[in-house]
Amino acid sequence: MCTLEKRGNIFFLTLTGDDEHRLNPTLISSLRSALSEAKSQSTRGTVLVTVADGKFFSNGFDLAWAKSASGGSPPEAVNLLRHMVELFKDVVADFISLPMPTIAAVTGHAAAAGLMLAMSHDYVLMRRDRGILYMSEVDIGMTLPGYFTALMRSKVAKPEVRRDVLLRGVKVKAEEAVAKGLIDSAHDNGEKAVEAAVRMAEELTKRRWDGEVYAEIRKSLYPEVCGVLGLSNRELATFWRVSHPFLAFASWISSVKIPSDIGKLGKLTVLNVSDNNITGNIPPSIVNLGNLMHLDLSYNRISGEIPTGIGNLSLMSRALLKQNQLTGSIPISITKIYRLADLDLSMNQISGTIPAELGSMPILSTLYLDNNQLYGG
Amino acid sequence: MCTLEKRGNVFFLTLTGDGEHRLNPTFISSIRSALSEVKSQSTPGCALVTVADGKYFSNGFDLNWAKSASGGSPSKAADLLIQMVDLFKPLVSDLLSLPMPTIAAITGHAAAAGLILALSHDYVLMRRDRGVLYMSEIDIGMTLPDYFTAIMRSKVGKPEARRDILLRAVKVKAEEAVAMGFVESAHDNGESVVEAAVHMAEELAKRKWDGEVYSEIRKSLYPELCGVLGLTTKDVVKPRL
């Protein structure tokens, strides 16, 4: 069916198994769950890459299933096909409104609804040595759902290409697909195509785009498709005032920093400012927050070093500093915080040695130090 | 702010001073006055060339003004930004309905609303040695006004170019913009692009087009954009017999 895996900031949606990845109600439902999961875990800078095992990306709707499930009744088979068309519409809608960039690495044949699945992504990369793209409907004897043609019109500019693909049923290999404007790039083989997709994802991840804003801009690129899918754009004023009163301006309000006198908040037990586009350093006065139990500075752009006196926060049980631009080394005093249970310093630029004393902390149960420049330990 | 000059049949709208030519209410109003003047002095066989001093064509809306005038309140700043979005819309309409050919000579960076200002002209010529075109909104975390995406769809033909500009915020130099199809031509430097713009303006002016007819045909090229801007078209028949 399909699996969803997260490595760093990249979600990998894999169509599993050596089969044709035919879009039947089960696979469609599985895809929707995966996309829903990715959406719920979306943060600044997350990206989705879709890959498929075997010789096929996807060969379209599961006509064989419709036939067998119809009990030999052609009208019932047609009903089941229509049912899949309706179900798949929601998958396309999910992709168009996914709050992160999407990249399809096409390493096998993509036909009919399978090609639409690929083209629902922001970027399509394909191997040049194998695999063809093909809209088989005219050959099979089926007309196209409105959202298929809307998607074609939105993504493929040249009328003659749309005619060749839809009305002539041409089978297109990667190089030709690039020339026709169907896909973005062609790569030597399957491995290279996936590698290129991952590299692109890593580049896009660095931009740290706000997912909600990204989705709104994407939808505004494809008004016809959104109309057909029933997806609305949030009205500009509402979006700026209600949804993103702070985020829309965080990058130009130059003083989005943790106040230097934060240490005065002596009674503070929880400080959670994650995902707020905060810049500047962690103020040294933070070590005065003697009652602090939960510190979450993750997903910001905080730079400088972790204050050496951090060990003063003797009641701290959770310290989450993931995904910032922190440098310097891990202060040894942190290992004296006996109540510390969760420590996440991942995705920074922290260097130096990993203090051996971390190993003797009595209740430390989760420790993330990955994606830094640490050694030893 | 801006100045308006007429040399022969060509109007020169200059965005003056060495700054970023940020589109705040005062500046927008100043440009609209100039265009109103151009319109009132229009005769068959005129053309408009827009140029800018300094390193920028225009770097978009004046976010600093919104910030300082907001007294530190993000929602007030949002209101002021929306105000500029609403004030800039009729300026785009003015250019879309100007009764003469319009040419933007890009000698510096054009970003966000500044790029939309350039695209509101019939022809965009740009220097190749400096300056980038950039829709910064996704990087800043702002969604786009409806008339921005409408003008992008009207003037940038390739879906992948629109995606790269709006969804990937690529910074595009002149040569690439020509390849993408929305810049007419790339020129060696600032002087040569202005020269080329003037030359093109003079060539177009020689056609002695009726301004009203020209304006209506232009609008009929961009029905979606006109719909969003609230611009109507009408039939004009003034055959030269």
Coordinates of C-alpha atoms in Angstrom, one line a residue:
Chain A
M1 CA 0.0 0.0 0.0
C2 CA 1.9 3.1 1.1
T3 CA 4.2 4.1 4.0
L4 CA 5.1 7.5 5.5
E5 CA 8.5 8.0 7.0
K6 CA 10.2 11.1 8.3
R7 CA 13.9 11.7 8.0
G8 CA 14.9 15.1 9.4
N9 CA 12.5 17.5 7.8
I10 CA 11.6 15.3 4.8
F11 CA 8.6 13.1 4.7
F12 CA 9.0 10.1 2.4
L13 CA 5.7 8.8 1.0
T14 CA 6.4 5.4 -0.6
L15 CA 4.0 3.4 -2.7
T16 CA 5.1 0.0 -1.6
G17 CA 5.3 -3.4 -3.4
D18 CA 6.2 -4.5 -6.8
D19 CA 2.8 -4.1 -8.3
E20 CA 1.1 -1.4 -10.4
H21 CA 0.1 0.7 -7.4
R22 CA -3.4 0.8 -8.8
L23 CA -5.6 3.5 -7.2
N24 CA -8.4 1.5 -5.6
P25 CA -10.4 2.6 -2.5
T26 CA -7.9 1.0 -0.1
L27 CA -4.7 2.6 -1.6
I28 CA -6.6 5.9 -1.9
S29 CA -7.6 5.7 1.7
S30 CA -4.1 4.8 2.7
L31 CA -2.7 7.8 0.8
R32 CA -5.1 10.2 2.5
S33 CA -4.1 8.9 5.9
A34 CA -0.5 9.4 5.1
L35 CA -1.1 12.9 3.8
S36 CA -3.2 13.7 6.8
E37 CA -0.3 12.5 9.1
A38 CA 2.2 14.6 7.2
K39 CA 0.0 17.6 7.5
S40 CA -0.4 17.2 11.2
Q41 CA 3.3 17.0 11.7
S42 CA 4.1 19.8 9.3
T43 CA 6.4 22.5 10.6
R44 CA 8.5 25.3 9.0
G45 CA 10.7 23.7 6.4
T46 CA 9.1 20.3 6.1
V47 CA 8.9 18.8 2.5
L48 CA 7.2 15.7 1.1
V49 CA 8.9 13.4 -1.4
T50 CA 6.8 10.7 -3.0
V51 CA 8.5 7.6 -4.4
A52 CA 7.4 4.2 -5.6
D53 CA 8.8 0.7 -5.5
G54 CA 9.1 -1.5 -8.6
K55 CA 8.4 -0.9 -12.3
F56 CA 5.4 1.4 -11.8
F57 CA 4.8 4.8 -10.2
S58 CA 1.1 4.1 -10.6
N59 CA -0.9 2.7 -13.5
G60 CA -4.1 4.5 -12.6
F61 CA -7.5 3.4 -11.3
D62 CA -8.0 -0.3 -10.4
L63 CA -10.2 -1.3 -13.3
A64 CA -9.6 -5.0 -12.5
W65 CA -10.9 -4.5 -9.0
A66 CA -14.0 -2.7 -10.3
K67 CA -14.6 -5.6 -12.7
S68 CA -14.2 -8.3 -10.1
A69 CA -16.1 -6.5 -7.4
S70 CA -19.0 -5.8 -9.8
G71 CA -20.1 -9.4 -9.7
G72 CA -20.1 -9.5 -13.5
S73 CA -22.4 -6.4 -13.9
P74 CA -20.9 -3.8 -16.3
P75 CA -23.1 -1.0 -14.9
E76 CA -22.0 -1.9 -11.4
A77 CA -18.3 -1.9 -12.6
V78 CA -18.8 1.6 -14.0
N79 CA -20.3 2.7 -10.7
L80 CA -17.3 1.4 -8.9
L81 CA -15.0 3.2 -11.3
R82 CA -17.0 6.5 -10.7
H83 CA -16.6 5.9 -7.0
M84 CA -12.8 5.7 -7.4
V85 CA -12.8 8.9 -9.4
E86 CA -14.7 10.6 -6.6
L87 CA -12.4 9.3 -3.9
F88 CA -9.2 10.2 -5.8
K89 CA -10.5 13.8 -6.2
D90 CA -9.9 14.2 -2.4
V91 CA -6.3 12.9 -2.8
V92 CA -5.6 15.6 -5.4
A93 CA -7.2 18.2 -3.1
D94 CA -5.0 17.0 -0.2
F95 CA -1.9 17.5 -2.3
I96 CA -3.0 20.9 -3.5
S97 CA -3.6 22.1 0.0
L98 CA -0.7 20.3 1.7
P99 CA 1.2 22.8 3.9
M100 CA 4.7 22.0 2.5
P101 CA 6.5 21.6 -0.9
T102 CA 5.8 18.3 -2.7
I103 CA 8.2 16.4 -5.0
A104 CA 7.4 13.3 -7.0
A105 CA 10.4 11.1 -8.0
V106 CA 8.9 9.0 -10.8
T107 CA 11.0 5.9 -11.2
G108 CA 8.4 3.9 -13.3
H109 CA 5.4 4.1 -15.5
A110 CA 2.8 6.7 -14.6
A111 CA -0.5 6.4 -16.4
A112 CA -4.0 8.0 -16.3
A113 CA -4.8 8.7 -12.6
G114 CA -1.3 7.6 -11.8
L115 CA 0.1 10.5 -13.9
M116 CA -2.4 12.8 -12.3
L117 CA -1.0 11.7 -8.9
A118 CA 2.5 12.7 -10.0
M119 CA 1.3 16.0 -11.5
S120 CA -0.5 16.9 -8.2
H121 CA 3.0 17.5 -6.8
D122 CA 4.8 20.9 -7.0
Y123 CA 7.8 19.3 -8.7
V124 CA 8.1 16.1 -10.8
L125 CA 11.5 14.5 -11.4
M126 CA 11.8 11.3 -13.5
R127 CA 14.3 8.7 -14.6
R128 CA 15.2 8.9 -18.3
D129 CA 16.2 5.2 -18.9
R130 CA 12.8 3.6 -18.1
G131 CA 9.2 4.4 -17.6
I132 CA 6.6 6.3 -19.7
L133 CA 3.9 8.8 -19.0
Y134 CA 0.6 8.1 -20.7
M135 CA -3.0 9.3 -20.5
S136 CA -4.7 6.0 -21.6
E137 CA -8.3 7.2 -21.4
V138 CA -8.8 7.8 -25.1
D139 CA -7.4 4.3 -25.9
I140 CA -9.5 2.6 -23.2
G141 CA -12.7 4.5 -24.0
M142 CA -13.2 6.7 -21.0
T143 CA -13.7 10.4 -20.8
L144 CA -11.8 12.4 -18.3
P145 CA -13.0 13.7 -14.9
G146 CA -13.2 17.5 -14.8
Y147 CA -10.4 17.8 -12.2
F148 CA -8.0 15.8 -14.5
T149 CA -8.4 18.3 -17.4
A150 CA -8.2 21.2 -14.9
L151 CA -5.0 19.9 -13.6
M152 CA -3.6 19.4 -17.1
R153 CA -4.6 22.9 -18.0
S154 CA -3.0 24.3 -14.9
K155 CA 0.3 22.5 -15.3
V156 CA 0.8 22.1 -19.0
A157 CA 0.8 25.4 -20.9
K158 CA 1.0 24.4 -24.6
P159 CA -2.3 23.5 -26.2
E160 CA -0.6 21.1 -28.6
V161 CA 1.0 19.2 -25.7
R162 CA -2.4 18.8 -24.0
R163 CA -3.9 17.7 -27.3
D164 CA -1.1 15.1 -27.9
V165 CA -1.3 13.7 -24.4
L166 CA -5.1 13.6 -24.0
L167 CA -6.4 13.3 -27.5
R168 CA -3.7 11.3 -29.1
G169 CA -2.6 9.2 -26.1
V170 CA 1.1 9.6 -26.7
K171 CA 3.5 7.7 -24.6
V172 CA 6.2 10.0 -23.3
K173 CA 9.6 9.3 -21.9
A174 CA 11.3 11.6 -19.5
E175 CA 13.4 13.7 -21.9
E176 CA 10.4 14.4 -24.1
A177 CA 8.3 15.0 -21.0
V178 CA 10.7 17.8 -19.9
A179 CA 10.6 19.3 -23.4
K180 CA 6.8 19.2 -23.4
G181 CA 6.6 20.8 -19.9
L182 CA 5.0 17.8 -18.2
I183 CA 7.8 17.3 -15.7
D184 CA 10.7 19.3 -14.4
S185 CA 13.8 17.2 -15.0
A186 CA 15.1 13.8 -16.3
H187 CA 17.8 11.8 -14.4
D188 CA 20.0 8.9 -15.5
N189 CA 18.3 6.1 -13.5
G190 CA 15.9 5.5 -10.6
E191 CA 18.6 6.0 -7.9
K192 CA 19.7 9.3 -9.4
A193 CA 16.1 10.5 -9.7
V194 CA 15.4 9.8 -6.0
E195 CA 18.8 11.4 -5.0
A196 CA 17.9 14.5 -7.0
A197 CA 14.5 14.6 -5.4
V198 CA 16.1 14.4 -1.9
R199 CA 18.7 17.1 -2.8
M200 CA 15.9 19.3 -4.0
A201 CA 13.9 18.6 -0.8
E202 CA 17.0 19.5 1.3
E203 CA 17.4 22.8 -0.6
L204 CA 13.7 23.7 -0.1
T205 CA 13.8 22.7 3.6
K206 CA 16.4 25.4 4.2
R207 CA 14.0 28.1 3.1
R208 CA 11.9 27.3 6.3
W209 CA 8.7 28.4 4.6
D210 CA 5.6 28.7 6.7
G211 CA 3.5 25.7 5.5
E212 CA 0.1 27.5 5.7
V213 CA 1.3 30.4 3.7
Y214 CA 2.9 28.0 1.2
A215 CA -0.4 26.2 0.7
E216 CA -2.3 29.4 0.3
I217 CA 0.2 30.6 -2.4
R218 CA 0.0 27.3 -4.1
K219 CA -3.7 27.3 -4.2
S220 CA -3.7 30.9 -5.6
L221 CA -1.5 29.5 -8.5
Y222 CA -4.2 27.1 -9.5
P223 CA -7.6 28.9 -9.2
E224 CA -9.3 26.7 -11.8
V225 CA -8.2 23.4 -10.1
C226 CA -9.3 24.8 -6.7
G227 CA -12.6 25.8 -8.1
V228 CA -13.2 22.3 -9.5
L229 CA -12.0 20.7 -6.2
G230 CA -14.0 23.0 -4.0
L231 CA -10.9 24.4 -2.4
S232 CA -11.2 28.0 -1.3
N233 CA -8.4 30.6 -0.8
R234 CA -8.5 32.3 2.5
E235 CA -9.3 36.0 2.1
L236 CA -6.2 38.0 2.3
A237 CA -7.3 40.4 5.1
T238 CA -8.6 37.6 7.3
F239 CA -5.5 35.5 6.7
W240 CA -3.1 38.3 7.6
R241 CA -5.1 39.5 10.6
V242 CA -6.5 36.4 12.1
S243 CA -4.3 33.5 11.2
H244 CA -0.9 35.2 11.0
P245 CA -1.0 38.5 12.7
F246 CA 2.5 37.8 14.1
L247 CA 4.1 35.4 11.6
A248 CA 3.3 37.6 8.6
F249 CA 5.5 40.3 10.1
A250 CA 7.9 38.5 12.3
S251 CA 10.6 38.7 9.8
W252 CA 10.5 42.4 9.5
I253 CA 9.6 43.4 13.1
S254 CA 13.3 43.5 13.9
S255 CA 12.9 43.0 17.6
V256 CA 11.5 39.5 17.6
K257 CA 14.0 38.4 20.2
I258 CA 13.8 37.0 23.7
P259 CA 13.9 40.1 26.0
S260 CA 17.3 40.5 27.7
D261 CA 15.6 40.9 31.1
I262 CA 13.6 37.7 30.8
G263 CA 15.3 36.6 34.0
K264 CA 13.0 38.9 36.0
L265 CA 10.1 36.5 35.5
G266 CA 11.1 34.7 38.7
K267 CA 7.8 32.7 39.0
L268 CA 7.9 31.4 35.4
T269 CA 7.6 27.6 35.2
V270 CA 7.0 27.1 31.5
L271 CA 8.6 29.1 28.7
N272 CA 7.4 27.9 25.3
V273 CA 8.2 30.2 22.3
S274 CA 8.7 27.5 19.7
D275 CA 8.2 28.3 16.0
N276 CA 8.1 32.1 16.2
N277 CA 10.9 33.1 13.9
I278 CA 12.9 34.4 16.9
T279 CA 16.4 35.7 16.2
G280 CA 19.2 36.8 18.5
N281 CA 20.8 35.1 21.4
I282 CA 19.5 33.3 24.5
P283 CA 19.7 36.1 27.1
P284 CA 22.2 35.2 29.9
S285 CA 19.6 36.3 32.4
I286 CA 17.5 33.2 31.5
V287 CA 19.6 31.3 34.1
N288 CA 17.9 33.3 36.8
L289 CA 14.5 31.6 36.1
G290 CA 14.9 29.4 39.2
N291 CA 11.4 27.9 38.9
L292 CA 11.6 27.0 35.2
M293 CA 10.5 23.4 34.5
H294 CA 9.8 23.4 30.8
L295 CA 11.8 25.3 28.3
D296 CA 10.9 25.1 24.6
L297 CA 12.8 27.4 22.2
S298 CA 12.6 25.0 19.3
Y299 CA 12.1 25.8 15.6
N300 CA 13.4 29.4 15.7
R301 CA 16.5 31.1 14.4
I302 CA 18.2 31.7 17.8
S303 CA 21.9 32.1 17.5
G304 CA 24.9 32.4 19.8
E305 CA 25.8 30.0 22.6
I306 CA 23.8 28.2 25.3
P307 CA 24.5 30.3 28.5
T308 CA 27.2 28.5 30.5
G309 CA 25.1 29.0 33.7
I310 CA 22.2 27.0 32.4
G311 CA 22.9 24.5 35.1
N312 CA 21.2 27.0 37.5
L313 CA 17.9 25.9 36.2
S314 CA 17.8 23.1 38.7
L315 CA 14.1 22.4 38.4
M316 CA 14.2 22.1 34.6
S317 CA 12.8 18.7 33.4
R318 CA 12.4 19.5 29.6
A319 CA 14.8 21.6 27.6
L320 CA 13.9 21.7 23.8
L321 CA 16.2 23.8 21.7
K322 CA 15.8 21.8 18.4
Q323 CA 16.3 23.5 15.1
N324 CA 18.0 26.8 15.7
Q325 CA 21.4 28.2 14.8
L326 CA 23.1 27.7 18.2
T327 CA 26.8 27.5 18.2
G328 CA 29.5 26.9 20.8
S329 CA 29.6 23.8 23.0
I330 CA 27.2 22.0 25.3
P331 CA 27.8 23.7 28.7
I332 CA 29.0 21.1 31.3
S333 CA 26.6 22.7 33.9
I334 CA 23.7 21.2 32.0
T335 CA 24.7 17.8 33.3
K336 CA 24.1 19.0 36.8
I337 CA 20.4 19.5 36.2
Y338 CA 19.3 16.4 38.0
R339 CA 15.6 16.8 37.1
L340 CA 16.3 16.9 33.4
A341 CA 14.4 14.1 31.6
D342 CA 14.2 15.4 28.0
L343 CA 17.0 17.2 26.3
D344 CA 16.8 18.1 22.5
L345 CA 19.6 20.1 21.0
S346 CA 19.3 18.6 17.5
M347 CA 19.5 20.6 14.3
N348 CA 21.9 23.3 15.5
Q349 CA 25.6 24.0 14.9
I350 CA 26.8 23.0 18.3
S351 CA 30.4 21.8 18.3
G352 CA 32.9 20.4 20.8
T353 CA 32.7 17.1 22.7
I354 CA 29.6 15.5 24.0
P355 CA 30.0 15.6 27.8
A356 CA 30.5 12.1 29.2
E357 CA 28.6 13.2 32.3
L358 CA 25.3 13.1 30.2
G359 CA 25.5 9.4 30.6
S360 CA 25.2 9.6 34.4
M361 CA 22.3 11.9 34.6
P362 CA 19.8 10.1 36.8
I363 CA 16.5 10.6 34.9
L364 CA 17.5 11.7 31.4
S365 CA 15.3 9.5 29.2
T366 CA 15.3 11.3 25.8
L367 CA 18.4 12.9 24.4
Y368 CA 18.6 14.2 20.9
L369 CA 21.9 15.7 19.7
D370 CA 21.8 14.8 16.0
N371 CA 22.5 17.3 13.2
N372 CA 25.2 19.2 15.0
Q373 CA 29.0 19.2 14.8
L374 CA 29.6 17.3 18.0
Y375 CA 32.1 14.5 18.5
G376 CA 33.2 12.1 21.2
G377 CA 30.8 10.9 23.9
Chain B
M1 CA 9.0 60.6 -5.3
C2 CA 8.4 60.7 -9.0
T3 CA 8.6 63.2 -11.9
L4 CA 6.8 63.4 -15.2
E5 CA 8.5 64.8 -18.3
K6 CA 7.5 64.9 -22.0
R7 CA 10.1 64.7 -24.7
G8 CA 8.6 64.8 -28.1
N9 CA 5.9 62.1 -28.1
V10 CA 7.3 60.1 -25.2
F11 CA 6.3 60.6 -21.6
F12 CA 9.0 59.8 -19.0
L13 CA 7.8 58.8 -15.6
T14 CA 10.9 58.7 -13.3
L15 CA 10.9 57.1 -9.8
T16 CA 13.3 59.5 -8.3
G17 CA 16.0 59.3 -5.6
D18 CA 18.5 56.7 -4.6
G19 CA 16.1 54.7 -2.3
E20 CA 14.1 51.6 -2.7
H21 CA 11.1 53.4 -4.2
R22 CA 8.9 51.6 -1.7
L23 CA 5.2 51.8 -2.5
N24 CA 3.6 53.7 0.4
P25 CA 0.3 55.7 0.2
T26 CA 2.2 58.9 -0.6
F27 CA 4.3 57.4 -3.4
I28 CA 1.3 55.5 -4.9
S29 CA -0.7 58.7 -4.9
S30 CA 2.1 60.6 -6.6
I31 CA 2.4 58.0 -9.4
R32 CA -1.3 58.0 -9.9
S33 CA -1.3 61.8 -10.3
A34 CA 1.5 61.6 -12.8
L35 CA -0.5 58.9 -14.8
S36 CA -3.6 61.0 -14.6
E37 CA -1.6 63.9 -16.1
V38 CA -0.3 61.6 -18.9
K39 CA -3.8 60.5 -19.7
S40 CA -5.1 64.0 -19.9
Q41 CA -2.3 65.0 -22.3
S42 CA -2.6 61.9 -24.4
T43 CA -2.9 62.2 -28.2
P44 CA -2.6 59.6 -30.9
G45 CA 1.1 58.5 -31.2
C46 CA 2.3 58.9 -27.6
A47 CA 4.1 56.4 -25.4
L48 CA 5.1 56.1 -21.7
V49 CA 8.5 55.0 -20.5
T50 CA 8.9 54.4 -16.8
V51 CA 12.5 54.5 -15.4
A52 CA 13.9 54.6 -11.9
D53 CA 17.0 56.2 -10.3
G54 CA 19.5 54.2 -8.2
K55 CA 19.8 50.5 -7.5
Y56 CA 16.1 49.7 -7.3
F57 CA 13.2 49.9 -9.7
S58 CA 11.0 49.3 -6.7
N59 CA 11.3 46.9 -3.7
G60 CA 7.6 46.6 -3.1
F61 CA 5.3 47.9 -0.3
D62 CA 6.7 50.1 2.4
L63 CA 6.7 47.6 5.3
N64 CA 8.8 49.9 7.4
W65 CA 6.3 52.6 7.1
A66 CA 3.5 50.1 8.1
K67 CA 5.7 49.0 11.1
S68 CA 6.4 52.5 12.4
A69 CA 2.9 53.9 11.8
S70 CA 1.4 50.9 13.6
G71 CA 2.8 51.9 17.0
G72 CA 4.1 48.3 17.5
S73 CA 0.7 46.7 17.0
P74 CA 0.9 43.7 14.5
S75 CA -2.8 43.9 13.7
K76 CA -2.5 47.6 13.0
A77 CA 0.5 47.0 10.8
A78 CA -1.6 44.3 9.0
D79 CA -4.3 46.9 8.4
L80 CA -1.8 49.4 7.0
L81 CA -0.3 46.8 4.7
I82 CA -3.8 45.9 3.5
Q83 CA -4.4 49.7 2.9
M84 CA -1.4 49.8 0.6
V85 CA -2.6 46.6 -1.2
D86 CA -6.0 48.4 -1.7
L87 CA -4.4 51.7 -2.8
F88 CA -2.0 50.0 -5.3
K89 CA -4.8 48.1 -7.1
P90 CA -6.1 51.3 -8.8
L91 CA -2.6 52.2 -9.9
V92 CA -2.4 48.8 -11.7
S93 CA -5.7 49.7 -13.2
D94 CA -4.4 53.1 -14.3
L95 CA -1.6 51.4 -16.2
L96 CA -3.8 48.7 -17.6
S97 CA -6.1 51.4 -19.1
L98 CA -3.6 54.0 -20.0
P99 CA -4.4 55.2 -23.6
M100 CA -0.9 54.6 -25.0
P101 CA 1.8 51.9 -25.1
T102 CA 3.8 51.6 -21.8
I103 CA 7.4 50.4 -21.4
A104 CA 9.2 49.7 -18.1
A105 CA 13.0 50.1 -18.3
I106 CA 14.3 48.1 -15.4
T107 CA 17.7 49.3 -14.2
G108 CA 17.6 47.8 -10.7
H109 CA 15.9 45.3 -8.4
A110 CA 12.1 44.9 -8.7
A111 CA 10.5 42.8 -6.0
A112 CA 7.0 41.9 -4.8
A113 CA 4.7 44.9 -5.6
G114 CA 7.6 46.5 -7.4
L115 CA 7.7 43.6 -9.8
I116 CA 3.9 43.8 -10.2
L117 CA 4.4 47.5 -11.1
A118 CA 6.8 46.6 -13.8
L119 CA 4.5 43.8 -15.1
S120 CA 1.7 46.3 -15.3
H121 CA 3.5 47.8 -18.4
D122 CA 3.0 46.5 -21.9
Y123 CA 6.8 45.9 -22.3
V124 CA 9.5 45.2 -19.8
L125 CA 13.1 45.8 -20.8
M126 CA 15.9 45.1 -18.3
R127 CA 19.6 45.4 -17.9
R128 CA 21.5 42.1 -17.7
D129 CA 24.4 43.2 -15.6
R130 CA 22.6 44.0 -12.4
G131 CA 19.3 43.7 -10.7
V132 CA 17.0 40.8 -9.9
L133 CA 13.3 40.2 -10.2
Y134 CA 11.9 38.5 -7.1
M135 CA 8.5 37.8 -5.6
S136 CA 9.5 37.7 -1.9
E137 CA 6.1 37.0 -0.4
I138 CA 6.6 33.2 0.4
D139 CA 10.0 34.1 2.0
I140 CA 8.5 36.8 4.1
G141 CA 5.4 34.7 5.0
M142 CA 2.8 36.7 3.2
T143 CA 0.1 35.4 0.9
L144 CA -0.8 37.3 -2.3
P145 CA -3.5 39.7 -3.2
D146 CA -5.8 38.4 -5.9
Y147 CA -4.8 40.9 -8.5
F148 CA -1.1 40.0 -8.0
T149 CA -1.7 36.3 -9.0
A150 CA -4.1 37.5 -11.8
I151 CA -1.4 39.7 -13.3
M152 CA 1.2 36.8 -13.0
R153 CA -1.2 34.5 -14.9
S154 CA -1.8 37.2 -17.5
K155 CA 1.8 38.1 -18.2
V156 CA 3.9 34.9 -17.3
G157 CA 2.8 32.2 -19.6
K158 CA 4.6 29.1 -18.4
P159 CA 3.1 27.4 -15.3
E160 CA 6.5 26.3 -14.1
A161 CA 7.8 29.9 -14.3
R162 CA 4.9 31.1 -12.2
R163 CA 5.5 28.2 -9.8
D164 CA 9.2 29.0 -9.6
I165 CA 8.6 32.7 -9.1
L166 CA 5.7 32.5 -6.6
L167 CA 6.2 29.2 -4.8
R168 CA 10.0 29.0 -4.9
A169 CA 10.8 32.7 -4.8
V170 CA 13.6 32.5 -7.3
K171 CA 15.6 35.6 -8.0
V172 CA 15.6 36.1 -11.7
K173 CA 18.1 38.1 -13.7
A174 CA 17.3 39.6 -17.1
E175 CA 18.4 36.8 -19.3
E176 CA 16.4 34.2 -17.4
A177 CA 13.4 36.5 -17.3
V178 CA 13.6 36.7 -21.1
A179 CA 13.7 32.9 -21.3
M180 CA 10.7 32.8 -19.0
G181 CA 8.9 35.0 -21.4
F182 CA 7.9 38.1 -19.4
V183 CA 10.8 40.4 -20.2
E184 CA 11.1 41.5 -23.7
S185 CA 14.9 41.9 -23.9
A186 CA 18.1 42.1 -21.9
H187 CA 20.5 45.0 -22.3
D188 CA 24.2 45.5 -21.4
N189 CA 23.8 48.2 -18.7
G190 CA 21.5 50.8 -17.3
E191 CA 22.1 53.3 -20.1
S192 CA 21.6 50.9 -22.9
V193 CA 18.3 49.6 -21.5
V194 CA 16.9 53.1 -21.2
E195 CA 18.1 53.9 -24.7
A196 CA 16.4 50.8 -26.0
A197 CA 13.2 51.7 -24.2
V198 CA 13.2 55.1 -25.7
H199 CA 13.9 53.7 -29.1
M200 CA 11.0 51.2 -28.8
A201 CA 8.7 54.0 -27.5
E202 CA 9.5 56.2 -30.5
E203 CA 8.9 53.2 -32.9
L204 CA 5.5 52.5 -31.3
A205 CA 4.6 56.2 -31.3
K206 CA 5.1 56.3 -35.0
R207 CA 2.2 54.0 -35.5
K208 CA -0.1 56.8 -34.4
W209 CA -2.5 54.6 -32.6
D210 CA -5.7 56.0 -31.2
G211 CA -5.2 55.9 -27.4
E212 CA -8.7 54.8 -26.6
V213 CA -8.7 52.0 -29.1
Y214 CA -5.3 50.9 -27.9
S215 CA -6.5 50.9 -24.2
E216 CA -9.6 48.8 -25.1
I217 CA -7.6 46.2 -27.1
R218 CA -5.1 46.0 -24.3
K219 CA -7.8 45.3 -21.7
S220 CA -9.4 42.7 -24.0
L221 CA -6.1 40.8 -23.9
Y222 CA -6.4 40.4 -20.1
P223 CA -10.1 39.6 -19.3
E224 CA -9.3 37.8 -16.0
L225 CA -7.1 40.6 -14.7
C226 CA -9.7 43.2 -15.7
G227 CA -12.4 41.2 -13.9
V228 CA -10.3 41.2 -10.7
L229 CA -9.5 44.9 -11.1
G230 CA -13.1 45.8 -11.9
L231 CA -12.2 47.2 -15.3
T232 CA -14.8 47.1 -18.0
T233 CA -14.2 47.2 -21.8
K234 CA -16.3 48.8 -24.5
D235 CA -16.4 48.8 -28.2
V236 CA -14.7 51.6 -30.0
V237 CA -14.8 52.1 -33.7
K238 CA -12.8 55.0 -35.1
P239 CA -11.7 53.8 -38.5
R240 CA -9.2 55.9 -40.2
L241 CA -10.8 56.5 -43.6

